[in-house]
Amino acid sequence: MARIVIDMDNVMADLTAHYVNSYEASHGIKLDLQALHGVPEGEVLPEGLVHKLLRSAGFFRTAPVIPGSQEVIKALMEKYEVFIVSAAMEFPLSLKEKLEWLNEHFPFISWHNIVFCGSKTIVEADIMIDDYDKNLRHFKGRQLLFTAPHNVHLADYERVNNWEDVAAALGVEVPAARV
Amino acid sequence: MARIVIDMDNVMADLTAHYVNSYEASHGIKLDLQALHGVPEGEVLPEGLVHKLLRSAGFFRTAPVIPGSQEVIKALMEKYEVFIVSAAMEFPLSLKEKLEWLNEHFPFISWHNIVFCGSKTIVEADIMIDDYDKNLRHFKGRQLLFTAPHNVHLADYERVNNWEDVAAALGVEVPAARV
């Protein structure tokens, strides 16, 4: 059974929307998502606010789920060995919050199949789904770049724009109503 | 540079001593370490107390460091790529505590090189040091079984009884005074 490793941030959890919503809530200013295309993730908000949010209690715990991720991951698990691999070690607060978030939104994923790491170079798998060039670049298997505003200009990868694309790329069927 | 993955519990952190000390503190009874030879880890203490301790706040945070581990790991890092890989996902409280414990006792290990997982089958490396048959069994590289009371009867592995043995097996020199 082929093994897929799936990233959390910006693949399962919509951190971009979460940044923008948090900024609107605190500053009353609604940012235009289109204007974030090609902007490095840390610069999505002014004054280093992204880095502050990433270190704020509750930020990861309350991130919205990217539509389709629950249904497609459930379908992938019937055909593949699925591991969730998140580079969580940089943000110690995130460890507990990410685990709780997964248990709430993806209760069908066992703790056996969750990995929190620093560098993803240690992971052995056949397929990787990630929004970051730095994670995909060193991976020996099939690389799927999940579209996020910061990576829209990257052309070197097989790109998936959403979870319907993932289902199509990996040959699983999900009833349209469920995605 | 060859990559080593090193387990935490019973390899870097002396959980057996920590169980026995905790039991003595709470029950006033000092268990004989020799009597624990060949006893499964969960049965080291009566009445499922090991499982309770593993889920107690502060237990992992206060575990004693196994002598020599700091000095030998520091020496290994000059010759190998070292990753600490702990099956921490079963005990959610342990995530933060294990990271804090590593930062306190092994401040020279970067967060880039720390992995908390459920199953260790996802890890790609050349050498694994672990006290558990279940982790070593599926590992394709060189397997070093670190002696713990529960594994003394296993004969299928290259065995290391302590960190001096690890240094010798992996060809690093540590001044005797430091181990």
Short mmCIF file of C-alpha atoms in Angstrom, two decimals:
data_model
loop_
_atom_site.label_atom_id
_atom_site.label_comp_id
_atom_site.label_asym_id
_atom_site.label_seq_id
_atom_site.Cartn_x
_atom_site.Cartn_y
_atom_site.Cartn_z
CA MET A 1 0.00 0.00 0.00
CA ALA A 2 1.58 3.27 -1.09
CA ARG A 3 2.13 5.85 1.63
CA ILE A 4 1.02 9.49 1.38
CA VAL A 5 2.22 12.21 3.73
CA ILE A 6 -0.10 15.18 4.03
CA ASP A 7 0.87 18.57 5.40
CA MET A 8 -1.51 20.38 7.80
CA ASP A 9 -0.95 24.14 7.47
CA ASN A 10 -2.48 25.53 4.26
CA VAL A 11 -3.37 22.01 3.10
CA MET A 12 -5.82 20.83 5.78
CA ALA A 13 -6.02 24.01 7.90
CA ASP A 14 -6.71 27.29 6.13
CA LEU A 15 -4.08 29.46 7.80
CA THR A 16 -4.29 32.17 5.12
CA ALA A 17 -8.00 32.72 5.75
CA HIS A 18 -7.27 32.52 9.49
CA TYR A 19 -4.60 35.28 9.23
CA VAL A 20 -6.91 37.49 7.21
CA ASN A 21 -9.90 36.90 9.52
CA SER A 22 -7.79 37.49 12.64
CA TYR A 23 -6.49 40.75 11.18
CA GLU A 24 -9.98 41.91 10.33
CA ALA A 25 -11.16 41.04 13.84
CA SER A 26 -8.35 42.94 15.53
CA HIS A 27 -7.77 45.83 13.08
CA GLY A 28 -11.11 46.18 11.28
CA ILE A 29 -9.38 45.95 7.91
CA LYS A 30 -10.36 43.28 5.37
CA LEU A 31 -7.42 42.22 3.21
CA ASP A 32 -7.93 41.17 -0.38
CA LEU A 33 -6.90 37.52 -0.82
CA GLN A 34 -6.01 38.18 -4.47
CA ALA A 35 -3.49 40.79 -3.38
CA LEU A 36 -1.63 38.08 -1.41
CA HIS A 37 -0.65 36.13 -4.53
CA GLY A 38 3.08 35.60 -4.61
CA VAL A 39 3.55 37.23 -1.20
CA PRO A 40 5.75 35.18 1.20
CA GLU A 41 3.58 33.71 3.97
CA GLY A 42 5.27 35.71 6.73
CA GLU A 43 4.47 38.97 4.93
CA VAL A 44 0.77 38.35 4.42
CA LEU A 45 0.09 40.73 7.30
CA PRO A 46 2.03 43.90 8.11
CA GLU A 47 4.43 44.41 11.03
CA GLY A 48 5.37 40.76 11.54
CA LEU A 49 1.83 39.94 12.67
CA VAL A 50 1.93 36.49 11.08
CA HIS A 51 4.84 35.51 13.28
CA LYS A 52 3.00 36.84 16.32
CA LEU A 53 -0.17 34.92 15.42
CA LEU A 54 1.79 31.69 14.94
CA ARG A 55 2.98 32.03 18.54
CA SER A 56 -0.42 33.02 19.98
CA ALA A 57 -2.31 30.58 22.21
CA GLY A 58 -5.38 29.27 20.41
CA PHE A 59 -4.35 30.24 16.88
CA PHE A 60 -3.82 26.73 15.49
CA ARG A 61 -6.66 25.30 17.58
CA THR A 62 -9.22 27.59 15.89
CA ALA A 63 -8.06 27.39 12.26
CA PRO A 64 -10.80 26.69 9.71
CA VAL A 65 -10.76 23.37 7.84
CA ILE A 66 -10.02 23.55 4.12
CA PRO A 67 -13.16 22.38 2.27
CA GLY A 68 -13.01 18.84 0.95
CA SER A 69 -10.02 17.78 3.02
CA GLN A 70 -12.06 15.63 5.41
CA GLU A 71 -13.95 13.76 2.69
CA VAL A 72 -10.98 13.23 0.39
CA ILE A 73 -8.59 12.13 3.15
CA LYS A 74 -11.20 9.63 4.33
CA ALA A 75 -11.42 8.28 0.77
CA LEU A 76 -7.61 8.21 0.39
CA MET A 77 -7.34 6.10 3.55
CA GLU A 78 -9.18 3.27 1.79
CA LYS A 79 -6.50 3.07 -0.88
CA TYR A 80 -3.34 4.46 0.72
CA GLU A 81 -1.50 4.50 4.01
CA VAL A 82 -2.04 8.13 5.07
CA PHE A 83 0.23 10.02 7.49
CA ILE A 84 -0.31 13.60 8.59
CA VAL A 85 3.09 15.25 8.90
CA SER A 86 3.30 18.78 10.28
CA ALA A 87 6.42 20.88 10.86
CA ALA A 88 5.11 21.84 14.29
CA MET A 89 8.29 21.79 16.35
CA GLU A 90 9.12 25.45 15.67
CA PHE A 91 6.00 26.50 17.57
CA PRO A 92 5.81 24.60 20.88
CA LEU A 93 2.30 25.85 21.66
CA SER A 94 1.06 24.35 18.43
CA LEU A 95 1.79 20.74 19.39
CA LYS A 96 -1.15 20.23 21.72
CA GLU A 97 -3.42 22.49 19.66
CA LYS A 98 -2.71 20.68 16.41
CA LEU A 99 -3.37 17.31 17.98
CA GLU A 100 -6.68 18.56 19.45
CA TRP A 101 -7.60 20.13 16.10
CA LEU A 102 -6.96 16.84 14.30
CA ASN A 103 -8.95 14.90 16.89
CA GLU A 104 -11.89 17.29 16.45
CA HIS A 105 -11.96 17.63 12.68
CA PHE A 106 -10.34 14.35 11.59
CA PRO A 107 -11.35 11.87 14.31
CA PHE A 108 -10.92 9.01 11.83
CA ILE A 109 -7.13 9.57 11.71
CA SER A 110 -5.34 7.46 14.35
CA TRP A 111 -2.55 8.91 16.52
CA HIS A 112 -0.37 6.19 15.02
CA ASN A 113 -0.47 8.15 11.75
CA ILE A 114 0.38 11.63 13.03
CA VAL A 115 3.89 13.07 12.95
CA PHE A 116 5.07 16.42 14.31
CA CYS A 117 8.58 17.27 13.22
CA GLY A 118 11.04 20.01 12.48
CA SER A 119 12.54 19.02 9.15
CA LYS A 120 10.51 16.75 6.86
CA THR A 121 13.66 15.23 5.33
CA ILE A 122 13.33 12.32 7.76
CA VAL A 123 10.02 11.13 6.32
CA GLU A 124 9.86 8.09 4.05
CA ALA A 125 6.82 7.90 1.79
CA ASP A 126 5.70 7.58 -1.81
CA ILE A 127 3.65 10.75 -2.22
CA MET A 128 3.85 14.13 -0.45
CA ILE A 129 1.16 16.83 -0.50
CA ASP A 130 2.54 20.15 0.74
CA ASP A 131 2.31 23.87 0.01
CA TYR A 132 6.02 24.47 0.62
CA ASP A 133 8.81 24.18 -1.88
CA LYS A 134 11.27 23.65 1.00
CA ASN A 135 9.46 20.45 2.02
CA LEU A 136 8.81 19.06 -1.46
CA ARG A 137 12.25 19.81 -2.85
CA HIS A 138 14.07 17.10 -0.86
CA PHE A 139 11.34 14.50 -1.17
CA LYS A 140 12.18 11.54 -3.39
CA GLY A 141 8.63 10.43 -4.18
CA ARG A 142 5.79 12.07 -6.11
CA GLN A 143 5.42 15.71 -5.14
CA LEU A 144 2.04 17.46 -5.16
CA LEU A 145 2.15 21.21 -4.58
CA PHE A 146 -1.05 22.34 -2.87
CA THR A 147 -1.84 25.87 -4.01
CA ALA A 148 -1.46 28.64 -1.44
CA PRO A 149 -1.08 32.36 -2.12
CA HIS A 150 2.66 32.23 -1.38
CA ASN A 151 3.36 29.53 -3.97
CA VAL A 152 1.27 30.59 -6.99
CA HIS A 153 4.36 31.45 -9.06
CA LEU A 154 6.10 28.11 -8.60
CA ALA A 155 6.11 26.13 -11.83
CA ASP A 156 8.28 23.10 -11.05
CA TYR A 157 5.66 20.89 -9.41
CA GLU A 158 2.55 18.90 -10.15
CA ARG A 159 0.01 21.35 -8.78
CA VAL A 160 -3.28 20.66 -6.98
CA ASN A 161 -5.49 23.69 -6.45
CA ASN A 162 -7.92 22.08 -4.03
CA TRP A 163 -9.02 18.74 -2.63
CA GLU A 164 -11.02 17.85 -5.75
CA ASP A 165 -7.74 18.07 -7.64
CA VAL A 166 -6.08 15.81 -5.05
CA ALA A 167 -8.84 13.21 -5.42
CA ALA A 168 -8.46 13.29 -9.21
CA ALA A 169 -4.64 13.16 -9.10
CA LEU A 170 -4.62 10.19 -6.73
CA GLY A 171 -7.47 8.28 -8.31
CA VAL A 172 -10.09 8.31 -5.59
CA GLU A 173 -13.73 9.11 -6.10
CA VAL A 174 -15.65 11.29 -3.71
CA PRO A 175 -19.33 12.01 -4.33
CA ALA A 176 -19.51 15.60 -5.59
CA ALA A 177 -21.96 16.47 -2.84
CA ARG A 178 -19.39 15.55 -0.22
CA VAL A 179 -16.58 17.79 -1.51
CA MET B 1 26.48 11.85 6.48
CA ALA B 2 24.69 8.83 7.90
CA ARG B 3 21.54 9.49 9.87
CA ILE B 4 20.83 8.10 13.37
CA VAL B 5 17.42 8.15 15.00
CA ILE B 6 17.47 8.01 18.78
CA ASP B 7 14.52 7.10 20.97
CA MET B 8 13.79 9.15 24.12
CA ASP B 9 12.03 6.92 26.64
CA ASN B 10 14.42 4.44 28.31
CA VAL B 11 17.24 5.56 26.00
CA MET B 12 17.68 9.23 26.91
CA ALA B 13 15.13 9.50 29.74
CA ASP B 14 15.26 6.91 32.49
CA LEU B 15 11.57 6.06 32.75
CA THR B 16 12.19 2.84 34.67
CA ALA B 17 13.98 4.68 37.48
CA HIS B 18 11.27 7.34 37.30
CA TYR B 19 8.49 4.72 37.76
CA VAL B 20 10.30 3.13 40.67
CA ASN B 21 11.07 6.48 42.35
CA SER B 22 7.51 7.72 41.85
CA TYR B 23 6.16 4.52 43.39
CA GLU B 24 8.47 4.82 46.37
CA ALA B 25 7.44 8.48 46.85
CA SER B 26 3.72 7.68 46.76
CA HIS B 27 3.62 4.21 48.36
CA GLY B 28 6.77 4.09 50.48
CA ILE B 29 7.83 0.84 48.83
CA LYS B 30 11.20 0.54 47.09
CA LEU B 31 11.08 -1.93 44.19
CA ASP B 32 14.11 -4.01 43.29
CA LEU B 33 15.29 -3.09 39.76
CA GLN B 34 16.72 -6.60 39.32
CA ALA B 35 13.26 -8.04 39.90
CA LEU B 36 11.98 -6.10 36.87
CA HIS B 37 14.11 -8.04 34.38
CA GLY B 38 11.94 -9.45 31.64
CA VAL B 39 8.82 -7.76 33.01
CA PRO B 40 6.78 -5.90 30.34
CA GLU B 41 7.11 -2.16 30.85
CA GLY B 42 3.42 -1.66 31.68
CA GLU B 43 3.66 -4.22 34.49
CA VAL B 44 6.66 -2.73 36.26
CA LEU B 45 4.28 -1.31 38.85
CA PRO B 46 1.14 -2.99 40.19
CA GLU B 47 -2.45 -1.98 39.43
CA GLY B 48 -1.81 -0.31 36.08
CA LEU B 49 0.15 2.48 37.79
CA VAL B 50 2.56 2.79 34.87
CA HIS B 51 -0.28 3.70 32.54
CA LYS B 52 -1.55 6.23 35.07
CA LEU B 53 1.91 7.79 35.45
CA LEU B 54 2.33 8.06 31.67
CA ARG B 55 -0.83 10.16 31.61
CA SER B 56 0.07 12.31 34.63
CA ALA B 57 0.98 15.98 34.19
CA GLY B 58 4.67 16.51 34.85
CA PHE B 59 5.77 12.88 34.58
CA PHE B 60 7.79 13.18 31.36
CA ARG B 61 8.99 16.68 32.27
CA THR B 62 10.71 15.42 35.43
CA ALA B 63 12.29 12.20 34.15
CA PRO B 64 15.98 11.72 35.01
CA VAL B 65 18.53 11.78 32.19
CA ILE B 66 20.29 8.50 31.44
CA PRO B 67 23.99 8.95 32.27
CA GLY B 68 26.26 9.51 29.27
CA SER B 69 23.46 10.31 26.83
CA GLN B 70 24.25 14.03 26.71
CA GLU B 71 27.97 13.60 26.13
CA VAL B 72 27.69 10.78 23.61
CA ILE B 73 24.89 12.40 21.59
CA LYS B 74 26.94 15.59 21.39
CA ALA B 75 29.88 13.56 20.08
CA LEU B 76 27.66 11.64 17.62
CA MET B 77 26.43 14.95 16.17
CA GLU B 78 29.94 15.68 14.92
CA LYS B 79 29.94 12.54 12.80
CA TYR B 80 26.28 11.78 12.10
CA GLU B 81 23.01 13.53 11.36
CA VAL B 82 21.13 12.90 14.63
CA PHE B 83 17.34 12.93 14.97
CA ILE B 84 15.46 12.37 18.21
CA VAL B 85 12.33 10.38 17.42
CA SER B 86 9.81 9.74 20.17
CA ALA B 87 6.50 7.88 19.94
CA ALA B 88 4.81 10.66 21.90
CA MET B 89 1.47 10.91 20.12
CA GLU B 90 -0.24 8.33 22.36
CA PHE B 91 0.18 10.67 25.34
CA PRO B 92 -0.93 14.19 24.36
CA LEU B 93 0.35 15.75 27.60
CA SER B 94 3.82 14.46 26.84
CA LEU B 95 4.30 16.56 23.67
CA LYS B 96 5.01 19.86 25.39
CA GLU B 97 6.79 18.20 28.32
CA LYS B 98 9.11 16.20 26.09
CA LEU B 99 10.04 19.26 24.07
CA GLU B 100 10.75 21.25 27.26
CA TRP B 101 12.75 18.33 28.67
CA LEU B 102 14.87 18.16 25.52
CA ASN B 103 15.40 21.92 25.54
CA GLU B 104 16.55 21.75 29.16
CA HIS B 105 18.80 18.70 29.05
CA PHE B 106 19.84 18.67 25.38
CA PRO B 107 19.87 22.37 24.38
CA PHE B 108 22.37 21.58 21.62
CA ILE B 109 19.72 19.60 19.68
CA SER B 110 17.83 21.83 17.24
CA TRP B 111 14.05 21.66 16.88
CA HIS B 112 14.71 20.80 13.24
CA ASN B 113 15.95 17.39 14.45
CA ILE B 114 13.11 16.43 16.77
CA VAL B 115 10.23 14.18 15.69
CA PHE B 116 7.17 13.18 17.72
CA CYS B 117 5.19 10.45 16.07
CA GLY B 118 2.85 7.54 16.58
CA SER B 119 4.37 4.78 14.50
CA LYS B 120 8.10 4.92 13.74
CA THR B 121 7.65 3.08 10.43
CA ILE B 122 7.61 6.45 8.66
CA VAL B 123 11.19 7.30 9.62
CA GLU B 124 14.00 7.01 7.10
CA ALA B 125 17.49 6.66 8.57
CA ASP B 126 20.59 4.48 8.61
CA ILE B 127 20.81 3.60 12.30
CA MET B 128 18.13 3.33 14.98
CA ILE B 129 18.75 3.19 18.75
CA ASP B 130 15.65 2.03 20.61
CA ASP B 131 14.64 -0.14 23.54
CA TYR B 132 11.58 -1.54 21.80
CA ASP B 133 11.43 -4.56 19.55
CA LYS B 134 8.26 -3.14 17.92
CA ASN B 135 10.19 -0.08 16.70
CA LEU B 136 13.38 -1.85 15.60
CA ARG B 137 11.65 -4.77 13.90
CA HIS B 138 10.41 -2.75 10.90
CA PHE B 139 13.51 -0.62 10.54
CA LYS B 140 15.62 -1.34 7.46
CA GLY B 141 18.91 0.09 8.73
CA ARG B 142 21.25 -0.96 11.52
CA GLN B 143 19.32 -1.72 14.71
CA LEU B 144 20.78 -1.08 18.16
CA LEU B 145 18.73 -2.41 21.06
CA PHE B 146 19.29 -0.23 24.13
CA THR B 147 18.99 -2.40 27.22
CA ALA B 148 15.94 -1.83 29.41
CA PRO B 149 14.51 -4.24 31.99
CA HIS B 150 11.65 -5.22 29.68
CA ASN B 151 13.97 -6.29 26.82
CA VAL B 152 16.76 -8.22 28.59
CA HIS B 153 15.64 -11.55 27.12
CA LEU B 154 15.65 -10.41 23.48
CA ALA B 155 18.53 -12.00 21.58
CA ASP B 156 17.92 -10.94 17.97
CA TYR B 157 19.57 -7.54 18.07
CA GLU B 158 22.94 -5.84 18.37
CA ARG B 159 22.68 -4.81 22.01
CA VAL B 160 24.02 -1.68 23.73
CA ASN B 161 23.83 -1.72 27.52
CA ASN B 162 24.62 1.94 28.07
CA TRP B 163 25.90 5.05 26.31
CA GLU B 164 29.53 3.91 26.52
CA ASP B 165 28.47 0.91 24.42
CA VAL B 166 26.75 3.25 21.94
CA ALA B 167 29.91 5.35 21.59
CA ALA B 168 31.98 2.23 20.98
CA ALA B 169 29.48 0.71 18.52
CA LEU B 170 29.27 3.90 16.47
CA GLY B 171 32.95 4.80 16.57
CA VAL B 172 32.95 8.02 18.54
CA GLU B 173 35.31 8.84 21.35
CA VAL B 174 34.13 10.51 24.50
CA PRO B 175 36.61 11.30 27.27
CA ALA B 176 35.97 8.77 30.03
CA ALA B 177 35.48 11.57 32.52
CA ARG B 178 32.56 12.89 30.51
CA VAL B 179 30.57 9.64 30.40
#
